[in-house]
CSV table of C-alpha atoms and ligand atoms in Angstrom, one decimal:
chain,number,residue,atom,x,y,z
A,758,UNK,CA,168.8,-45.8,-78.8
A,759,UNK,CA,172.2,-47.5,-77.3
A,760,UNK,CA,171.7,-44.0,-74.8
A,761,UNK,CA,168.2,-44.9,-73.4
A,762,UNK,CA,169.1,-48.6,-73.5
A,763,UNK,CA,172.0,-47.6,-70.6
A,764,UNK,CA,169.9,-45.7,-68.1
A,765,UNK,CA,167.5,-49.1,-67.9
A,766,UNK,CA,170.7,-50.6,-66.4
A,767,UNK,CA,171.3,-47.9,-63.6
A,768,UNK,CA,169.8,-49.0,-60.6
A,769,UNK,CA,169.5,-45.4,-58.5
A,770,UNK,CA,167.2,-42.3,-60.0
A,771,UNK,CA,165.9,-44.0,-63.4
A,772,UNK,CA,162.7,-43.2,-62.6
A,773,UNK,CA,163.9,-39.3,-61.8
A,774,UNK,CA,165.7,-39.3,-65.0
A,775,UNK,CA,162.4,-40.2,-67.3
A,776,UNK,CA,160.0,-38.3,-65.6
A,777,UNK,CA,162.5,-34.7,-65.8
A,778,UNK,CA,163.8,-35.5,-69.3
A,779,UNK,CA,161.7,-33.7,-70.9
A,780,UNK,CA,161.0,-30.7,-68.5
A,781,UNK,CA,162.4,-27.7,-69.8
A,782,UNK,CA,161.9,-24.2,-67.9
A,783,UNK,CA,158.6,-24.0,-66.5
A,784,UNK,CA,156.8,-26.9,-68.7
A,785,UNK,CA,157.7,-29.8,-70.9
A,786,UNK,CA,159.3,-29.3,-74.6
A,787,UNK,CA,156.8,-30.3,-77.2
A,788,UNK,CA,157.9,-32.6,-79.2
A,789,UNK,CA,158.4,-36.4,-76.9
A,790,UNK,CA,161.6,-38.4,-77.4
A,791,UNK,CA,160.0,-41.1,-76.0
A,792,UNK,CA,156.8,-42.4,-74.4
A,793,UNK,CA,157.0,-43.5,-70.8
A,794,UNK,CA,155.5,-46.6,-70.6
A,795,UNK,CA,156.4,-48.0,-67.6
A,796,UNK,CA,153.2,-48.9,-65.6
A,797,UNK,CA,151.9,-50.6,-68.9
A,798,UNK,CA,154.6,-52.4,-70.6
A,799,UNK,CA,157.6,-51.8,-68.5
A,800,UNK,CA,159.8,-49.6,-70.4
A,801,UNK,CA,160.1,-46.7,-72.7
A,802,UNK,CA,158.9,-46.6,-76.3
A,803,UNK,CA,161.5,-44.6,-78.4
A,804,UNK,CA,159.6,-41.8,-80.6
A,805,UNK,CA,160.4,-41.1,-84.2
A,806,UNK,CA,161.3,-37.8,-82.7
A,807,UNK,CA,164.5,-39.2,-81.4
A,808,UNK,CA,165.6,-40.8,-84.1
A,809,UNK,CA,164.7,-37.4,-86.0
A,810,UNK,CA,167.0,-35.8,-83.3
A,811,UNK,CA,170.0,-38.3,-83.7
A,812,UNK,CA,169.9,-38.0,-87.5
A,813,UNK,CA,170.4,-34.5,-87.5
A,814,UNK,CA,173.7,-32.4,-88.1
A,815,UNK,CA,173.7,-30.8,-84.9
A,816,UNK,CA,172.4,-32.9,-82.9
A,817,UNK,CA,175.5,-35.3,-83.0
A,818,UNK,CA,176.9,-34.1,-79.9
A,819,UNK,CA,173.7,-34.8,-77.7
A,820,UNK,CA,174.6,-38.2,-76.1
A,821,UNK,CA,178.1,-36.5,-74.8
A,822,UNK,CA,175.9,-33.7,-73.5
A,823,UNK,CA,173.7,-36.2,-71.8
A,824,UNK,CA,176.1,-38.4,-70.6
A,825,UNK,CA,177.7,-35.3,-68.9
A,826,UNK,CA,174.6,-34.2,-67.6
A,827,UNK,CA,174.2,-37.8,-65.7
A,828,UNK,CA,177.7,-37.6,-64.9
A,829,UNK,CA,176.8,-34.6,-62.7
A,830,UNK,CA,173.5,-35.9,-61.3
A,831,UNK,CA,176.0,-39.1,-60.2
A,832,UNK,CA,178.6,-37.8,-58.7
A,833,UNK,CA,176.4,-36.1,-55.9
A,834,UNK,CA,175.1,-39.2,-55.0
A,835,UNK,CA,178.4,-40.9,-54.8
A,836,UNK,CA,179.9,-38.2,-52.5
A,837,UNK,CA,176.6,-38.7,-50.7
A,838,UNK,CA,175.6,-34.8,-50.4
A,839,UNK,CA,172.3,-33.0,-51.8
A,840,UNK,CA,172.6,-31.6,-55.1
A,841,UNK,CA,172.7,-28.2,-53.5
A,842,UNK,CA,175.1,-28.5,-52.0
A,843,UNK,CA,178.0,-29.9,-54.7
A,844,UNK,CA,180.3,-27.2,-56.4
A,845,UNK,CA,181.2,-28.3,-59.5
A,846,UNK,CA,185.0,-26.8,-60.4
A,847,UNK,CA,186.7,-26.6,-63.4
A,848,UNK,CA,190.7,-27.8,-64.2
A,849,UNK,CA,192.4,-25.9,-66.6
A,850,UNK,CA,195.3,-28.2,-66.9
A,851,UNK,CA,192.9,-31.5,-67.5
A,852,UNK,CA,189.9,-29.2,-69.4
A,853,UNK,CA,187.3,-31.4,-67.0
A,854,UNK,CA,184.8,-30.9,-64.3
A,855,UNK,CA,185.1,-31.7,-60.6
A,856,UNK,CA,183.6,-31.8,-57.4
A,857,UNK,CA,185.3,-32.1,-54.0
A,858,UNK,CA,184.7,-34.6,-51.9
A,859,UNK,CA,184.1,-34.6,-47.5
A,860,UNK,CA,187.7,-34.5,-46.9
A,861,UNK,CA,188.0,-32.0,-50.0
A,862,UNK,CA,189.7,-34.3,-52.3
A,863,UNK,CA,188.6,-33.7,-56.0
A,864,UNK,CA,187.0,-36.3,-57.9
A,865,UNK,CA,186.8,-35.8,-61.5
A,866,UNK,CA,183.2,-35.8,-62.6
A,867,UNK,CA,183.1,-35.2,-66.9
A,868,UNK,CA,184.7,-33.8,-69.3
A,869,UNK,CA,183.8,-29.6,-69.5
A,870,UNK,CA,183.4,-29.4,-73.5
A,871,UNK,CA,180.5,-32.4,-73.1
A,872,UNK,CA,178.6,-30.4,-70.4
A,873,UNK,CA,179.0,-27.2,-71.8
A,874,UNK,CA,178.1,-28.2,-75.1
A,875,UNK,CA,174.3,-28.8,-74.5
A,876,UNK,CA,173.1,-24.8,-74.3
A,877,UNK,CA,175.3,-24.4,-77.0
A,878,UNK,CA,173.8,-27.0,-79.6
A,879,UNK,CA,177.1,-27.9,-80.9
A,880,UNK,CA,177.4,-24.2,-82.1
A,881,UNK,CA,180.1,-21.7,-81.4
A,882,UNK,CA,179.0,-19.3,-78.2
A,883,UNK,CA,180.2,-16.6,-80.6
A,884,UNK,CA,180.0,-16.7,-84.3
A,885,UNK,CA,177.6,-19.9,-84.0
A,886,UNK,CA,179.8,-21.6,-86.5
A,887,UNK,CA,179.7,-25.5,-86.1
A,888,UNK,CA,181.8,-27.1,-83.5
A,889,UNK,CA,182.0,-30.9,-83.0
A,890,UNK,CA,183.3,-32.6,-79.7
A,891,UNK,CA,185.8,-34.8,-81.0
A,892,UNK,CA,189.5,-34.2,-80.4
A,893,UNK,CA,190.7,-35.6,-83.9
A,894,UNK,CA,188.2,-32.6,-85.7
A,895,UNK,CA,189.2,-29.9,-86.5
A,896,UNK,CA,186.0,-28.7,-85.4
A,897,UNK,CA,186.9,-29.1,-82.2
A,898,UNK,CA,186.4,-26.1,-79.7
A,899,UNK,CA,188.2,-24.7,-77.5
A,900,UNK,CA,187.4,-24.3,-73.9
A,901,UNK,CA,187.1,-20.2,-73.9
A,902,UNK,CA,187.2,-18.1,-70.6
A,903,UNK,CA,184.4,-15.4,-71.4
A,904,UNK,CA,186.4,-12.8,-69.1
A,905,UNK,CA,189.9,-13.7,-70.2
A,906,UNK,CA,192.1,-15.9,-68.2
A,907,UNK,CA,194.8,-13.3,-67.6
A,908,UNK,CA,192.5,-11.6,-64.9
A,909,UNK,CA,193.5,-13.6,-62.8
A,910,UNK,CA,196.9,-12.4,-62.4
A,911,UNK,CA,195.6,-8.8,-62.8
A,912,UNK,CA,194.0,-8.9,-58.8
A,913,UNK,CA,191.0,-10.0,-60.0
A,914,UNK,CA,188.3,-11.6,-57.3
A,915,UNK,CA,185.5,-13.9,-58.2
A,916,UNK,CA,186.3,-17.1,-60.0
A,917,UNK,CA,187.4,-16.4,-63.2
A,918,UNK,CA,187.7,-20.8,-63.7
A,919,UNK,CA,184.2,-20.6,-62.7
A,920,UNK,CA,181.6,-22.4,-65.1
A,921,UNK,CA,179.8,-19.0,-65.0
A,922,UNK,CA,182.3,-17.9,-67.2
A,923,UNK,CA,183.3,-20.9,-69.3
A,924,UNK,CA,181.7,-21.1,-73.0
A,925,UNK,CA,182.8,-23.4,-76.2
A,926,UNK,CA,184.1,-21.3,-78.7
A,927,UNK,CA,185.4,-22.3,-82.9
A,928,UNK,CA,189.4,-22.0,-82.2
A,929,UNK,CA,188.9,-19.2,-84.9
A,930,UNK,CA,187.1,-17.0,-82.4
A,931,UNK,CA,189.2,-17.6,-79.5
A,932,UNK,CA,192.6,-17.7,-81.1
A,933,UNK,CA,192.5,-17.3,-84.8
A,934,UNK,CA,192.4,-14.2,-87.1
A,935,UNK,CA,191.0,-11.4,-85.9
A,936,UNK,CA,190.2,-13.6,-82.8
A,937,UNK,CA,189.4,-12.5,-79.2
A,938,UNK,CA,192.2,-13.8,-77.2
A,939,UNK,CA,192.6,-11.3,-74.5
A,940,UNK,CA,189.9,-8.6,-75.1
A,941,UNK,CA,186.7,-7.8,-73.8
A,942,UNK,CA,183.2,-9.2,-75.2
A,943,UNK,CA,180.7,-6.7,-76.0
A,944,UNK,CA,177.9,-6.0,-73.7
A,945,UNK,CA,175.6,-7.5,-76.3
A,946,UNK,CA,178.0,-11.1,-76.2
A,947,UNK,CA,177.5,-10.6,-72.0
A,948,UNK,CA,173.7,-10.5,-72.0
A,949,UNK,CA,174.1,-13.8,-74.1
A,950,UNK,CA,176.1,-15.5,-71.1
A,951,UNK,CA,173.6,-14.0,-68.7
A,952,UNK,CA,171.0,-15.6,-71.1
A,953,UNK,CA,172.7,-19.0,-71.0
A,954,UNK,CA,173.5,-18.7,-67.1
A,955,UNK,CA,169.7,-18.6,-66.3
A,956,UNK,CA,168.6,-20.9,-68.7
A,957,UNK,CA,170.8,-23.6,-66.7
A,958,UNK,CA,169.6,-22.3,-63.5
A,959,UNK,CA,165.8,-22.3,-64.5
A,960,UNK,CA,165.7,-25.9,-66.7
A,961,UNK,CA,167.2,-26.9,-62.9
A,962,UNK,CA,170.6,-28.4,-64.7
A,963,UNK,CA,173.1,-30.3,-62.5
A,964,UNK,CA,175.0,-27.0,-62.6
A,965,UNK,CA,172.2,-24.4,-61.7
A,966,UNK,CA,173.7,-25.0,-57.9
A,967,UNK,CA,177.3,-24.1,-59.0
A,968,UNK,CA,176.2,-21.0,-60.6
A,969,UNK,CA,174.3,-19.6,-58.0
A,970,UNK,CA,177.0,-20.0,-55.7
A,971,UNK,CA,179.7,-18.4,-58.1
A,972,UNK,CA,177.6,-16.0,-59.3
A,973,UNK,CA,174.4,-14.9,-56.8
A,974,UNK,CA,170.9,-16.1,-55.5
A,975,UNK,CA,168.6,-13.8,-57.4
A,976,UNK,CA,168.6,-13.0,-61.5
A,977,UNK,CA,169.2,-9.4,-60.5
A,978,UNK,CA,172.1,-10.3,-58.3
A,979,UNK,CA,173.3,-12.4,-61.1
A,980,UNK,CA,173.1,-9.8,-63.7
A,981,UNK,CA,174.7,-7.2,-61.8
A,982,UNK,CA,177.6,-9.3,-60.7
A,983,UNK,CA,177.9,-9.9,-64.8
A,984,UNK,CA,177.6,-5.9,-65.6
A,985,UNK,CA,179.8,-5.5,-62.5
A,986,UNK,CA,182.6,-7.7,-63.9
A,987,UNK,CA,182.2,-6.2,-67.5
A,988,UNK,CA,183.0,-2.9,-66.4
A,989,UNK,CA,186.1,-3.8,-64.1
A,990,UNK,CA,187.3,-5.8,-66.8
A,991,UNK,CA,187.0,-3.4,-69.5
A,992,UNK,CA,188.8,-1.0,-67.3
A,993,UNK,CA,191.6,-3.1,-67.4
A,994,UNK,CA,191.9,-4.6,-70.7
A,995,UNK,CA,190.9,-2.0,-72.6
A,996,UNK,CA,189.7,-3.3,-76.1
A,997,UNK,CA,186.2,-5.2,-76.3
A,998,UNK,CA,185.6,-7.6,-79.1
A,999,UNK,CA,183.1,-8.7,-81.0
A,1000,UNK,CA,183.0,-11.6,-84.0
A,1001,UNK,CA,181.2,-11.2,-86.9
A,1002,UNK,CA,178.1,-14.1,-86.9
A,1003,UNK,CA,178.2,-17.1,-89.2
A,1004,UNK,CA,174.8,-18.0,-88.6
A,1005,UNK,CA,171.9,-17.4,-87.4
A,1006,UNK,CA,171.8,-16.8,-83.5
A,1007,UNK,CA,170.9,-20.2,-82.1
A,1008,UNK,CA,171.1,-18.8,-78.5
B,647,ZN,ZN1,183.4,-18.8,-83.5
């Protein structure tokens, strides 16, 4: 409730924010979070839905997501460019988002876990074992490079920092027993980063721009610049990995 309360007090794009909310993919999800009544009463009327959502396990990780999400929105007004035109980069050393500015300056937008996290439904990208974005849990994921990180001393083109290729994973997966560390995922794990690729470019997320630009204008470009990768990749590394699931697939 404290979340909605907020965006009353931002002067630029509330309205923008209320109306796409809900708009998922092609058409609205079903259940409402909240009623717009603006014309009538002048606000928003808060649905039992969103209390429903905010009392729920894995749902406890929403108002980062959103607040991430705005954060993106935000910093395009503020450098005063389109939203097409913002590339949104990733910092290893400081595990957060930026953009560059005119003069190519960066200016930090959000942290990466919070904006990465909404696909993801506070779920590992891997095993879908619970993750929680808090640094003092010890649920707390790590920041996983889908195509390991070592690629890029290994003459590797295309941006292997790239959000395209940035996921949450459980520290087991990434770095624990039996863990992934520098191996390949399995073609079955890459159609599942295709699948959450186009989902942000369809439901128009702040990133969609960023990912076409890392990654191509069309789905079929897209996917064969994934398949492409995989197979350079797995020519190099060698060994491909897979985790065995936790849980249901959530994604
Ligand atoms: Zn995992």
């Amino acid at each position: 409730m404290h979340l909605l309360v907020e965006f009353t007090t931002i002067r630029y794009g509330f309205n923008n924010v209320i109306d796409t909310f809900h708009v998922v993919g092609q058409g609205e999800v079903p259940k409402r979070f909240y009623i717009d009544e603006r014309k009538e009463n002048k606000g928003i009327r808060i649905t039992d839905e969103f209390t429903n959502l905010l009392n729920r396990q894995q749902f406890v990780n929403l108002p980062q997501e959103v607040e991430a999400r705005w954060r993106l929105v935000e910093t395009a007004w503020e450098l005063g460019v389109s939203r097409s035109l913002v590339s949104i980069g990733y910092d290893k050393n400081s595990e957060s988002l930026f953009a560059l500015d005119k003069r190519k300056r960066r200016k930090s937008v959000t942290g990466s876990r919070d904006a990465l996290n909404g696909y993801q439904k506070g779920k590992c990208f891997y095993c879908f074992t619970d993750i929680y974005i808090d640094v003092s849990s010890s649920l707390y994921p790590d920041v996983d490079h889908f195509f390991p990180h070592t690629l890029k001393q290994q003459g590797f083109s295309g941006i292997i920092d790239g959000i395209w290729n940035l996921v949450l994973s459980c520290q087991k997966c990434n770095r624990g027993a039996g863990g992934k560390f520098d191996r390949i995922p399995t073609i079955r794990l890459l159609e599942r980063l295709h699948r959450r690729n186009e989902f942000l470019i369809s439901s128009h997320h702040p990133l969609r721009e960023t990912l076409i630009q890392q990654t191509g204008a069309s789905e079929m470009q897209r996917s064969e610049f994934l398949n492409g990768f995989h197979s350079k990749a797995w020519v190099t590394l060698i060994h491909q990995w897979e985790p065995e699931e936790k849980d249901a697939p959530y994604f």
